[in-house]
Amino acid sequence: MGEPEYGYAVRRVYPGTGASTVVGAGVVLPPGASIYAGATIGDDTTIGHNTLLRTNVRVGSGSQLAANLTIERGCVIGDGVRCSPGSHLTADTVISDRASAPGCAPSTTRN
């Protein structure tokens, strides 16, 4: 942790050195979840077992990320999004609030 990551798919460096990781109130982080430097997780979000959030990932409030997900560097997941188990979001993917994407759908949970 703390070393820059090289984004092999897009040939960019994602610096992690000294970046703050922010975890909001009411976030559920089970055993096996890995959160890299620079990640931000909004309030009342649930992260599944063995889910990986890489450098500079932002997850909005009230989202549900199921087990065994990989969220690559620089991704942005909006508020109220639910991602299915085993999904893989490639670097710099953006999913808007309550939007749908392959492996992801609007959450039915309201904050």
Tab-separated table of N, CA, C and O in Angstrom:
chain	number	residue	atom	x	y	z
A	1	MET	N	0.851	-1.169	0.000
A	1	MET	CA	0.000	0.000	0.000
A	1	MET	C	0.897	1.233	0.000
A	1	MET	O	1.971	1.230	0.573
A	2	GLY	N	0.401	2.282	-0.628
A	2	GLY	CA	1.144	3.528	-0.650
A	2	GLY	C	2.022	3.690	-1.871
A	2	GLY	O	2.587	4.743	-2.085
A	3	GLU	N	2.166	2.658	-2.688
A	3	GLU	CA	2.952	2.763	-3.914
A	3	GLU	C	2.029	3.158	-5.060
A	3	GLU	O	0.866	2.770	-5.085
A	4	PRO	N	2.553	3.924	-6.038
A	4	PRO	CA	1.723	4.246	-7.194
A	4	PRO	C	1.361	2.975	-7.956
A	4	PRO	O	2.126	2.025	-7.985
A	5	GLU	N	0.190	2.979	-8.576
A	5	GLU	CA	-0.226	1.856	-9.407
A	5	GLU	C	-0.123	2.276	-10.858
A	5	GLU	O	-0.443	3.395	-11.218
A	6	TYR	N	0.302	1.367	-11.696
A	6	TYR	CA	0.364	1.628	-13.125
A	6	TYR	C	-0.827	0.965	-13.773
A	6	TYR	O	-0.986	-0.251	-13.691
A	7	GLY	N	-1.704	1.745	-14.368
A	7	GLY	CA	-2.904	1.212	-15.012
A	7	GLY	C	-2.546	0.606	-16.359
A	7	GLY	O	-2.435	1.310	-17.339
A	8	TYR	N	-2.335	-0.695	-16.381
A	8	TYR	CA	-1.859	-1.372	-17.586
A	8	TYR	C	-2.776	-1.176	-18.783
A	8	TYR	O	-2.327	-1.112	-19.914
A	9	ALA	N	-4.067	-1.082	-18.559
A	9	ALA	CA	-5.002	-0.985	-19.679
A	9	ALA	C	-5.004	0.408	-20.303
A	9	ALA	O	-5.236	0.548	-21.494
A	10	VAL	N	-4.747	1.430	-19.518
A	10	VAL	CA	-4.836	2.798	-20.029
A	10	VAL	C	-3.514	3.545	-19.934
A	10	VAL	O	-3.434	4.713	-20.243
A	11	ARG	N	-2.487	2.850	-19.472
A	11	ARG	CA	-1.135	3.412	-19.385
A	11	ARG	C	-1.090	4.736	-18.632
A	11	ARG	O	-0.534	5.713	-19.089
A	12	ARG	N	-1.719	4.743	-17.472
A	12	ARG	CA	-1.678	5.907	-16.586
A	12	ARG	C	-1.152	5.477	-15.238
A	12	ARG	O	-1.330	4.341	-14.825
A	13	VAL	N	-0.525	6.411	-14.533
A	13	VAL	CA	-0.100	6.147	-13.167
A	13	VAL	C	-1.172	6.681	-12.228
A	13	VAL	O	-1.643	7.807	-12.387
A	14	TYR	N	-1.590	5.858	-11.281
A	14	TYR	CA	-2.579	6.246	-10.284
A	14	TYR	C	-1.852	6.366	-8.948
A	14	TYR	O	-1.628	5.364	-8.285
A	15	PRO	N	-1.436	7.569	-8.559
A	15	PRO	CA	-0.649	7.699	-7.329
A	15	PRO	C	-1.477	7.345	-6.100
A	15	PRO	O	-2.623	7.738	-5.981
A	16	GLY	N	-0.880	6.569	-5.224
A	16	GLY	CA	-1.540	6.208	-3.983
A	16	GLY	C	-0.788	6.763	-2.786
A	16	GLY	O	-1.311	6.818	-1.684
A	17	THR	N	0.446	7.205	-2.987
A	17	THR	CA	1.276	7.666	-1.896
A	17	THR	C	0.644	8.845	-1.190
A	17	THR	O	0.363	9.870	-1.801
A	18	GLY	N	0.379	8.693	0.092
A	18	GLY	CA	-0.134	9.784	0.911
A	18	GLY	C	-1.601	10.104	0.700
A	18	GLY	O	-2.117	11.031	1.306
A	19	ALA	N	-2.284	9.383	-0.165
A	19	ALA	CA	-3.695	9.659	-0.415
A	19	ALA	C	-4.540	9.183	0.766
A	19	ALA	O	-4.294	8.120	1.328
A	20	SER	N	-5.517	9.980	1.136
A	20	SER	CA	-6.405	9.631	2.241
A	20	SER	C	-7.530	8.727	1.752
A	20	SER	O	-8.052	8.908	0.660
A	21	THR	N	-7.885	7.765	2.580
A	21	THR	CA	-9.035	6.906	2.316
A	21	THR	C	-10.144	7.348	3.256
A	21	THR	O	-9.923	7.491	4.453
A	22	VAL	N	-11.338	7.576	2.716
A	22	VAL	CA	-12.456	8.075	3.511
A	22	VAL	C	-13.565	7.027	3.510
A	22	VAL	O	-14.019	6.598	2.450
A	23	VAL	N	-13.993	6.634	4.705
A	23	VAL	CA	-15.081	5.675	4.865
A	23	VAL	C	-16.195	6.375	5.635
A	23	VAL	O	-16.004	6.799	6.769
A	24	GLY	N	-17.360	6.524	5.013
A	24	GLY	CA	-18.473	7.252	5.606
A	24	GLY	C	-19.127	6.517	6.766
A	24	GLY	O	-18.849	5.343	7.041
A	25	ALA	N	-20.038	7.221	7.421
A	25	ALA	CA	-20.779	6.663	8.566
A	25	ALA	C	-21.691	5.540	8.098
A	25	ALA	O	-22.303	5.609	7.035
A	26	GLY	N	-21.782	4.489	8.884
A	26	GLY	CA	-22.687	3.390	8.615
A	26	GLY	C	-22.247	2.449	7.508
A	26	GLY	O	-23.016	1.610	7.058
A	27	VAL	N	-20.995	2.565	7.051
A	27	VAL	CA	-20.482	1.682	5.999
A	27	VAL	C	-20.206	0.304	6.589
A	27	VAL	O	-19.677	0.178	7.686
A	28	VAL	N	-20.581	-0.746	5.852
A	28	VAL	CA	-20.318	-2.120	6.270
A	28	VAL	C	-19.120	-2.622	5.469
A	28	VAL	O	-19.159	-2.669	4.240
A	29	LEU	N	-18.030	-2.977	6.188
A	29	LEU	CA	-16.812	-3.525	5.577
A	29	LEU	C	-16.543	-4.896	6.185
A	29	LEU	O	-16.002	-4.989	7.278
A	30	PRO	N	-16.885	-5.962	5.506
A	30	PRO	CA	-16.703	-7.302	6.058
A	30	PRO	C	-15.259	-7.782	5.897
A	30	PRO	O	-14.469	-7.170	5.178
A	31	PRO	N	-14.937	-8.902	6.534
A	31	PRO	CA	-13.602	-9.479	6.367
A	31	PRO	C	-13.323	-9.782	4.894
A	31	PRO	O	-14.214	-10.182	4.149
A	32	GLY	N	-12.097	-9.549	4.493
A	32	GLY	CA	-11.687	-9.845	3.130
A	32	GLY	C	-11.855	-8.700	2.157
A	32	GLY	O	-11.320	-8.743	1.050
A	33	ALA	N	-12.578	-7.649	2.526
A	33	ALA	CA	-12.698	-6.476	1.650
A	33	ALA	C	-11.371	-5.723	1.683
A	33	ALA	O	-10.764	-5.566	2.733
A	34	SER	N	-10.907	-5.265	0.520
A	34	SER	CA	-9.641	-4.531	0.422
A	34	SER	C	-9.909	-3.159	-0.174
A	34	SER	O	-10.506	-3.045	-1.243
A	35	ILE	N	-9.445	-2.133	0.530
A	35	ILE	CA	-9.661	-0.755	0.101
A	35	ILE	C	-8.283	-0.105	-0.054
A	35	ILE	O	-7.542	0.020	0.917
A	36	TYR	N	-7.942	0.320	-1.253
A	36	TYR	CA	-6.646	0.932	-1.511
A	36	TYR	C	-6.674	2.418	-1.150
A	36	TYR	O	-7.733	3.008	-0.942
A	37	ALA	N	-5.486	3.017	-1.145
A	37	ALA	CA	-5.327	4.436	-0.812
A	37	ALA	C	-6.120	5.306	-1.779
A	37	ALA	O	-6.227	5.014	-2.962
A	38	GLY	N	-6.685	6.377	-1.249
A	38	GLY	CA	-7.393	7.344	-2.069
A	38	GLY	C	-8.839	6.998	-2.351
A	38	GLY	O	-9.529	7.746	-3.036
A	39	ALA	N	-9.326	5.876	-1.828
A	39	ALA	CA	-10.727	5.495	-2.049
A	39	ALA	C	-11.640	6.303	-1.136
A	39	ALA	O	-11.254	6.673	-0.031
A	40	THR	N	-12.847	6.566	-1.605
A	40	THR	CA	-13.868	7.249	-0.819
A	40	THR	C	-15.147	6.437	-0.893
A	40	THR	O	-15.610	6.104	-1.987
A	41	ILE	N	-15.712	6.112	0.274
A	41	ILE	CA	-16.949	5.333	0.339
A	41	ILE	C	-17.989	6.165	1.080
A	41	ILE	O	-17.768	6.566	2.223
A	42	GLY	N	-19.120	6.421	0.432
A	42	GLY	CA	-20.186	7.241	1.014
A	42	GLY	C	-20.924	6.545	2.141
A	42	GLY	O	-20.838	5.328	2.319
A	43	ASP	N	-21.670	7.332	2.898
A	43	ASP	CA	-22.440	6.840	4.045
A	43	ASP	C	-23.392	5.705	3.645
A	43	ASP	O	-23.930	5.690	2.536
A	44	ASP	N	-23.601	4.790	4.594
A	44	ASP	CA	-24.599	3.721	4.475
A	44	ASP	C	-24.420	2.834	3.243
A	44	ASP	O	-25.388	2.319	2.690
A	45	THR	N	-23.181	2.642	2.838
A	45	THR	CA	-22.868	1.753	1.722
A	45	THR	C	-22.409	0.415	2.280
A	45	THR	O	-21.765	0.359	3.322
A	46	THR	N	-22.739	-0.660	1.587
A	46	THR	CA	-22.330	-2.005	1.991
A	46	THR	C	-21.338	-2.549	0.972
A	46	THR	O	-21.615	-2.541	-0.232
A	47	ILE	N	-20.199	-2.996	1.464
A	47	ILE	CA	-19.170	-3.609	0.633
A	47	ILE	C	-19.186	-5.106	0.922
A	47	ILE	O	-19.175	-5.512	2.079
A	48	GLY	N	-19.187	-5.942	-0.099
A	48	GLY	CA	-19.258	-7.388	0.085
A	48	GLY	C	-17.918	-8.022	0.423
A	48	GLY	O	-16.852	-7.421	0.252
A	49	HIS	N	-17.973	-9.263	0.886
A	49	HIS	CA	-16.775	-10.042	1.195
A	49	HIS	C	-15.886	-10.157	-0.042
A	49	HIS	O	-16.381	-10.324	-1.156
A	50	ASN	N	-14.581	-10.052	0.178
A	50	ASN	CA	-13.573	-10.232	-0.882
A	50	ASN	C	-13.731	-9.262	-2.048
A	50	ASN	O	-13.338	-9.563	-3.166
A	51	THR	N	-14.305	-8.103	-1.791
A	51	THR	CA	-14.418	-7.074	-2.821
A	51	THR	C	-13.204	-6.166	-2.741
A	51	THR	O	-12.739	-5.822	-1.661
A	52	LEU	N	-12.679	-5.783	-3.902
A	52	LEU	CA	-11.471	-4.970	-4.000
A	52	LEU	C	-11.810	-3.619	-4.614
A	52	LEU	O	-12.361	-3.550	-5.712
A	53	LEU	N	-11.500	-2.537	-3.887
A	53	LEU	CA	-11.615	-1.174	-4.397
A	53	LEU	C	-10.204	-0.642	-4.537
A	53	LEU	O	-9.501	-0.460	-3.546
A	54	ARG	N	-9.774	-0.388	-5.772
A	54	ARG	CA	-8.404	0.035	-6.035
A	54	ARG	C	-8.255	1.540	-5.830
A	54	ARG	O	-9.177	2.227	-5.418
A	55	THR	N	-7.086	2.062	-6.140
A	55	THR	CA	-6.725	3.457	-5.910
A	55	THR	C	-7.711	4.431	-6.557
A	55	THR	O	-8.106	4.260	-7.704
A	56	ASN	N	-8.086	5.444	-5.785
A	56	ASN	CA	-8.913	6.570	-6.257
A	56	ASN	C	-10.318	6.179	-6.711
A	56	ASN	O	-10.911	6.847	-7.553
A	57	VAL	N	-10.868	5.122	-6.142
A	57	VAL	CA	-12.250	4.735	-6.420
A	57	VAL	C	-13.175	5.558	-5.525
A	57	VAL	O	-12.869	5.786	-4.352
A	58	ARG	N	-14.297	6.016	-6.077
A	58	ARG	CA	-15.311	6.724	-5.290
A	58	ARG	C	-16.625	5.976	-5.390
A	58	ARG	O	-17.088	5.686	-6.492
A	59	VAL	N	-17.215	5.686	-4.230
A	59	VAL	CA	-18.507	5.004	-4.169
A	59	VAL	C	-19.464	5.919	-3.415
A	59	VAL	O	-19.150	6.374	-2.313
A	60	GLY	N	-20.620	6.183	-3.987
A	60	GLY	CA	-21.590	7.078	-3.374
A	60	GLY	C	-22.297	6.474	-2.179
A	60	GLY	O	-22.052	5.329	-1.787
A	61	SER	N	-23.205	7.222	-1.619
A	61	SER	CA	-23.980	6.813	-0.438
A	61	SER	C	-25.074	5.823	-0.817
A	61	SER	O	-25.632	5.890	-1.910
A	62	GLY	N	-25.364	4.912	0.108
A	62	GLY	CA	-26.468	3.986	-0.064
A	62	GLY	C	-26.286	2.971	-1.173
A	62	GLY	O	-27.242	2.387	-1.652
A	63	SER	N	-25.052	2.737	-1.590
A	63	SER	CA	-24.788	1.751	-2.636
A	63	SER	C	-24.519	0.388	-2.014
A	63	SER	O	-24.187	0.285	-0.835
A	64	GLN	N	-24.676	-0.647	-2.819
A	64	GLN	CA	-24.462	-2.023	-2.355
A	64	GLN	C	-23.543	-2.711	-3.346
A	64	GLN	O	-23.927	-2.954	-4.487
A	65	LEU	N	-22.326	-3.019	-2.898
A	65	LEU	CA	-21.364	-3.729	-3.730
A	65	LEU	C	-21.273	-5.145	-3.203
A	65	LEU	O	-20.806	-5.369	-2.089
A	66	ALA	N	-21.722	-6.112	-3.978
A	66	ALA	CA	-21.797	-7.507	-3.538
A	66	ALA	C	-20.406	-8.120	-3.399
A	66	ALA	O	-19.391	-7.466	-3.617
A	67	ALA	N	-20.370	-9.401	-3.075
A	67	ALA	CA	-19.111	-10.107	-2.843
A	67	ALA	C	-18.333	-10.316	-4.139
A	67	ALA	O	-18.895	-10.388	-5.227
A	68	ASN	N	-17.013	-10.405	-3.964
A	68	ASN	CA	-16.088	-10.779	-5.049
A	68	ASN	C	-16.099	-9.824	-6.234
A	68	ASN	O	-15.932	-10.246	-7.374
A	69	LEU	N	-16.275	-8.532	-5.985
A	69	LEU	CA	-16.201	-7.522	-7.038
A	69	LEU	C	-14.777	-7.012	-7.137
A	69	LEU	O	-14.053	-6.979	-6.147
A	70	THR	N	-14.412	-6.554	-8.321
A	70	THR	CA	-13.169	-5.816	-8.513
A	70	THR	C	-13.547	-4.485	-9.137
A	70	THR	O	-14.137	-4.439	-10.217
A	71	ILE	N	-13.237	-3.422	-8.423
A	71	ILE	CA	-13.499	-2.064	-8.913
A	71	ILE	C	-12.125	-1.443	-9.169
A	71	ILE	O	-11.373	-1.155	-8.239
A	72	GLU	N	-11.794	-1.257	-10.430
A	72	GLU	CA	-10.457	-0.804	-10.812
A	72	GLU	C	-10.248	0.684	-10.545
A	72	GLU	O	-11.178	1.423	-10.248
A	73	ARG	N	-9.023	1.100	-10.715
A	73	ARG	CA	-8.548	2.449	-10.417
A	73	ARG	C	-9.404	3.531	-11.062
A	73	ARG	O	-9.745	3.443	-12.225
A	74	GLY	N	-9.703	4.558	-10.269
A	74	GLY	CA	-10.367	5.735	-10.802
A	74	GLY	C	-11.846	5.605	-11.099
A	74	GLY	O	-12.437	6.530	-11.647
A	75	CYS	N	-12.468	4.480	-10.764
A	75	CYS	CA	-13.905	4.319	-11.016
A	75	CYS	C	-14.732	5.207	-10.097
A	75	CYS	O	-14.328	5.481	-8.971
A	76	VAL	N	-15.881	5.631	-10.587
A	76	VAL	CA	-16.826	6.405	-9.795
A	76	VAL	C	-18.173	5.686	-9.870
A	76	VAL	O	-18.711	5.463	-10.962
A	77	ILE	N	-18.701	5.315	-8.700
A	77	ILE	CA	-20.010	4.677	-8.596
A	77	ILE	C	-20.896	5.641	-7.822
A	77	ILE	O	-20.552	6.036	-6.710
A	78	GLY	N	-22.006	6.029	-8.400
A	78	GLY	CA	-22.877	7.031	-7.788
A	78	GLY	C	-23.641	6.522	-6.581
A	78	GLY	O	-23.426	5.410	-6.090
A	79	ASP	N	-24.572	7.347	-6.110
A	79	ASP	CA	-25.437	7.003	-4.980
A	79	ASP	C	-26.470	5.970	-5.421
A	79	ASP	O	-26.982	6.028	-6.538
A	80	GLY	N	-26.806	5.053	-4.512
A	80	GLY	CA	-27.907	4.126	-4.743
A	80	GLY	C	-27.701	3.150	-5.884
A	80	GLY	O	-28.644	2.794	-6.574
A	81	VAL	N	-26.462	2.691	-6.087
A	81	VAL	CA	-26.170	1.719	-7.134
A	81	VAL	C	-25.877	0.371	-6.478
A	81	VAL	O	-25.211	0.310	-5.449
A	82	ARG	N	-26.367	-0.703	-7.083
A	82	ARG	CA	-26.104	-2.047	-6.570
A	82	ARG	C	-25.374	-2.830	-7.654
A	82	ARG	O	-25.838	-2.908	-8.792
A	83	CYS	N	-24.214	-3.420	-7.297
A	83	CYS	CA	-23.430	-4.211	-8.249
A	83	CYS	C	-23.496	-5.683	-7.860
A	83	CYS	O	-23.362	-6.035	-6.688
A	84	SER	N	-23.686	-6.535	-8.846
A	84	SER	CA	-23.851	-7.976	-8.647
A	84	SER	C	-22.545	-8.652	-8.255
A	84	SER	O	-21.465	-8.176	-8.589
A	85	PRO	N	-22.642	-9.812	-7.589
A	85	PRO	CA	-21.446	-10.557	-7.208
A	85	PRO	C	-20.588	-10.907	-8.422
A	85	PRO	O	-21.108	-11.237	-9.486
A	86	GLY	N	-19.289	-10.792	-8.240
A	86	GLY	CA	-18.350	-11.183	-9.280
A	86	GLY	C	-18.178	-10.181	-10.405
A	86	GLY	O	-17.453	-10.438	-11.362
A	87	SER	N	-18.807	-9.015	-10.320
A	87	SER	CA	-18.671	-8.004	-11.381
A	87	SER	C	-17.257	-7.439	-11.396
A	87	SER	O	-16.544	-7.464	-10.398
A	88	HIS	N	-16.866	-6.899	-12.544
A	88	HIS	CA	-15.558	-6.281	-12.691
A	88	HIS	C	-15.739	-4.979	-13.452
A	88	HIS	O	-16.164	-4.997	-14.614
A	89	LEU	N	-15.453	-3.864	-12.793
A	89	LEU	CA	-15.524	-2.558	-13.449
A	89	LEU	C	-14.108	-2.140	-13.812
A	89	LEU	O	-13.242	-2.041	-12.949
A	90	THR	N	-13.869	-1.895	-15.092
A	90	THR	CA	-12.531	-1.533	-15.552
A	90	THR	C	-12.202	-0.085	-15.196
A	90	THR	O	-13.081	0.704	-14.837
A	91	ALA	N	-10.932	0.273	-15.304
A	91	ALA	CA	-10.433	1.576	-14.870
A	91	ALA	C	-11.243	2.737	-15.444
A	91	ALA	O	-11.627	2.734	-16.607
A	92	ASP	N	-11.498	3.710	-14.569
A	92	ASP	CA	-12.139	4.979	-14.919
A	92	ASP	C	-13.592	4.855	-15.389
A	92	ASP	O	-14.131	5.766	-16.009
A	93	THR	N	-14.253	3.752	-15.078
A	93	THR	CA	-15.677	3.597	-15.373
A	93	THR	C	-16.478	4.536	-14.477
A	93	THR	O	-16.153	4.706	-13.309
A	94	VAL	N	-17.514	5.161	-15.014
A	94	VAL	CA	-18.386	6.037	-14.231
A	94	VAL	C	-19.811	5.504	-14.324
A	94	VAL	O	-20.337	5.300	-15.425
A	95	ILE	N	-20.437	5.269	-13.160
A	95	ILE	CA	-21.836	4.869	-13.087
A	95	ILE	C	-22.572	5.954	-12.308
A	95	ILE	O	-22.265	6.198	-11.150
A	96	SER	N	-23.513	6.606	-12.962
A	96	SER	CA	-24.239	7.726	-12.353
A	96	SER	C	-25.150	7.259	-11.224
A	96	SER	O	-25.441	6.073	-11.095
A	97	ASP	N	-25.626	8.220	-10.423
A	97	ASP	CA	-26.561	7.920	-9.338
A	97	ASP	C	-27.737	7.105	-9.862
A	97	ASP	O	-28.327	7.429	-10.887
A	98	ARG	N	-28.044	6.032	-9.144
A	98	ARG	CA	-29.180	5.159	-9.426
A	98	ARG	C	-29.236	4.675	-10.876
A	98	ARG	O	-30.286	4.331	-11.396
A	99	ALA	N	-28.089	4.651	-11.542
A	99	ALA	CA	-28.021	4.204	-12.938
A	99	ALA	C	-27.789	2.705	-13.006
A	99	ALA	O	-27.495	2.056	-12.013
A	100	SER	N	-27.908	2.188	-14.189
A	100	SER	CA	-27.730	0.772	-14.446
A	100	SER	C	-26.544	0.579	-15.380
A	100	SER	O	-26.326	1.377	-16.272
A	101	ALA	N	-25.793	-0.476	-15.169
A	101	ALA	CA	-24.661	-0.835	-16.043
A	101	ALA	C	-24.534	-2.351	-15.957
A	101	ALA	O	-25.094	-2.970	-15.068
A	102	PRO	N	-23.803	-2.983	-16.901
A	102	PRO	CA	-23.637	-4.433	-16.808
A	102	PRO	C	-23.121	-4.833	-15.433
A	102	PRO	O	-22.111	-4.325	-14.968
A	103	GLY	N	-23.851	-5.707	-14.773
A	103	GLY	CA	-23.465	-6.148	-13.432
A	103	GLY	C	-23.903	-5.214	-12.325
A	103	GLY	O	-23.732	-5.490	-11.159
A	104	CYS	N	-24.476	-4.055	-12.699
A	104	CYS	CA	-24.899	-3.059	-11.709
A	104	CYS	C	-26.315	-2.583	-12.047
A	104	CYS	O	-26.709	-2.552	-13.205
A	105	ALA	N	-27.055	-2.200	-11.031
A	105	ALA	CA	-28.435	-1.740	-11.220
A	105	ALA	C	-28.779	-0.724	-10.131
A	105	ALA	O	-28.089	-0.649	-9.111
A	106	PRO	N	-29.836	0.059	-10.321
A	106	PRO	CA	-30.251	0.969	-9.262
A	106	PRO	C	-30.649	0.177	-8.020
A	106	PRO	O	-31.278	-0.870	-8.115
A	107	SER	N	-30.275	0.673	-6.869
A	107	SER	CA	-30.654	0.033	-5.612
A	107	SER	C	-32.089	0.390	-5.284
A	107	SER	O	-32.546	1.494	-5.545
A	108	THR	N	-32.812	-0.563	-4.724
A	108	THR	CA	-34.189	-0.288	-4.316
A	108	THR	C	-34.251	0.290	-2.903
A	108	THR	O	-35.295	0.672	-2.427
A	109	THR	N	-33.090	0.375	-2.250
A	109	THR	CA	-33.018	0.928	-0.901
A	109	THR	C	-33.002	2.441	-0.982
A	109	THR	O	-32.253	3.014	-1.760
A	110	ARG	N	-33.835	3.090	-0.235
A	110	ARG	CA	-33.871	4.564	-0.202
A	110	ARG	C	-33.273	5.048	1.099
A	110	ARG	O	-33.521	4.498	2.143
A	111	ASN	N	-32.462	6.079	1.013
A	111	ASN	CA	-31.869	6.680	2.232
A	111	ASN	C	-32.708	7.831	2.706
A	111	ASN	O	-33.232	8.573	2.023
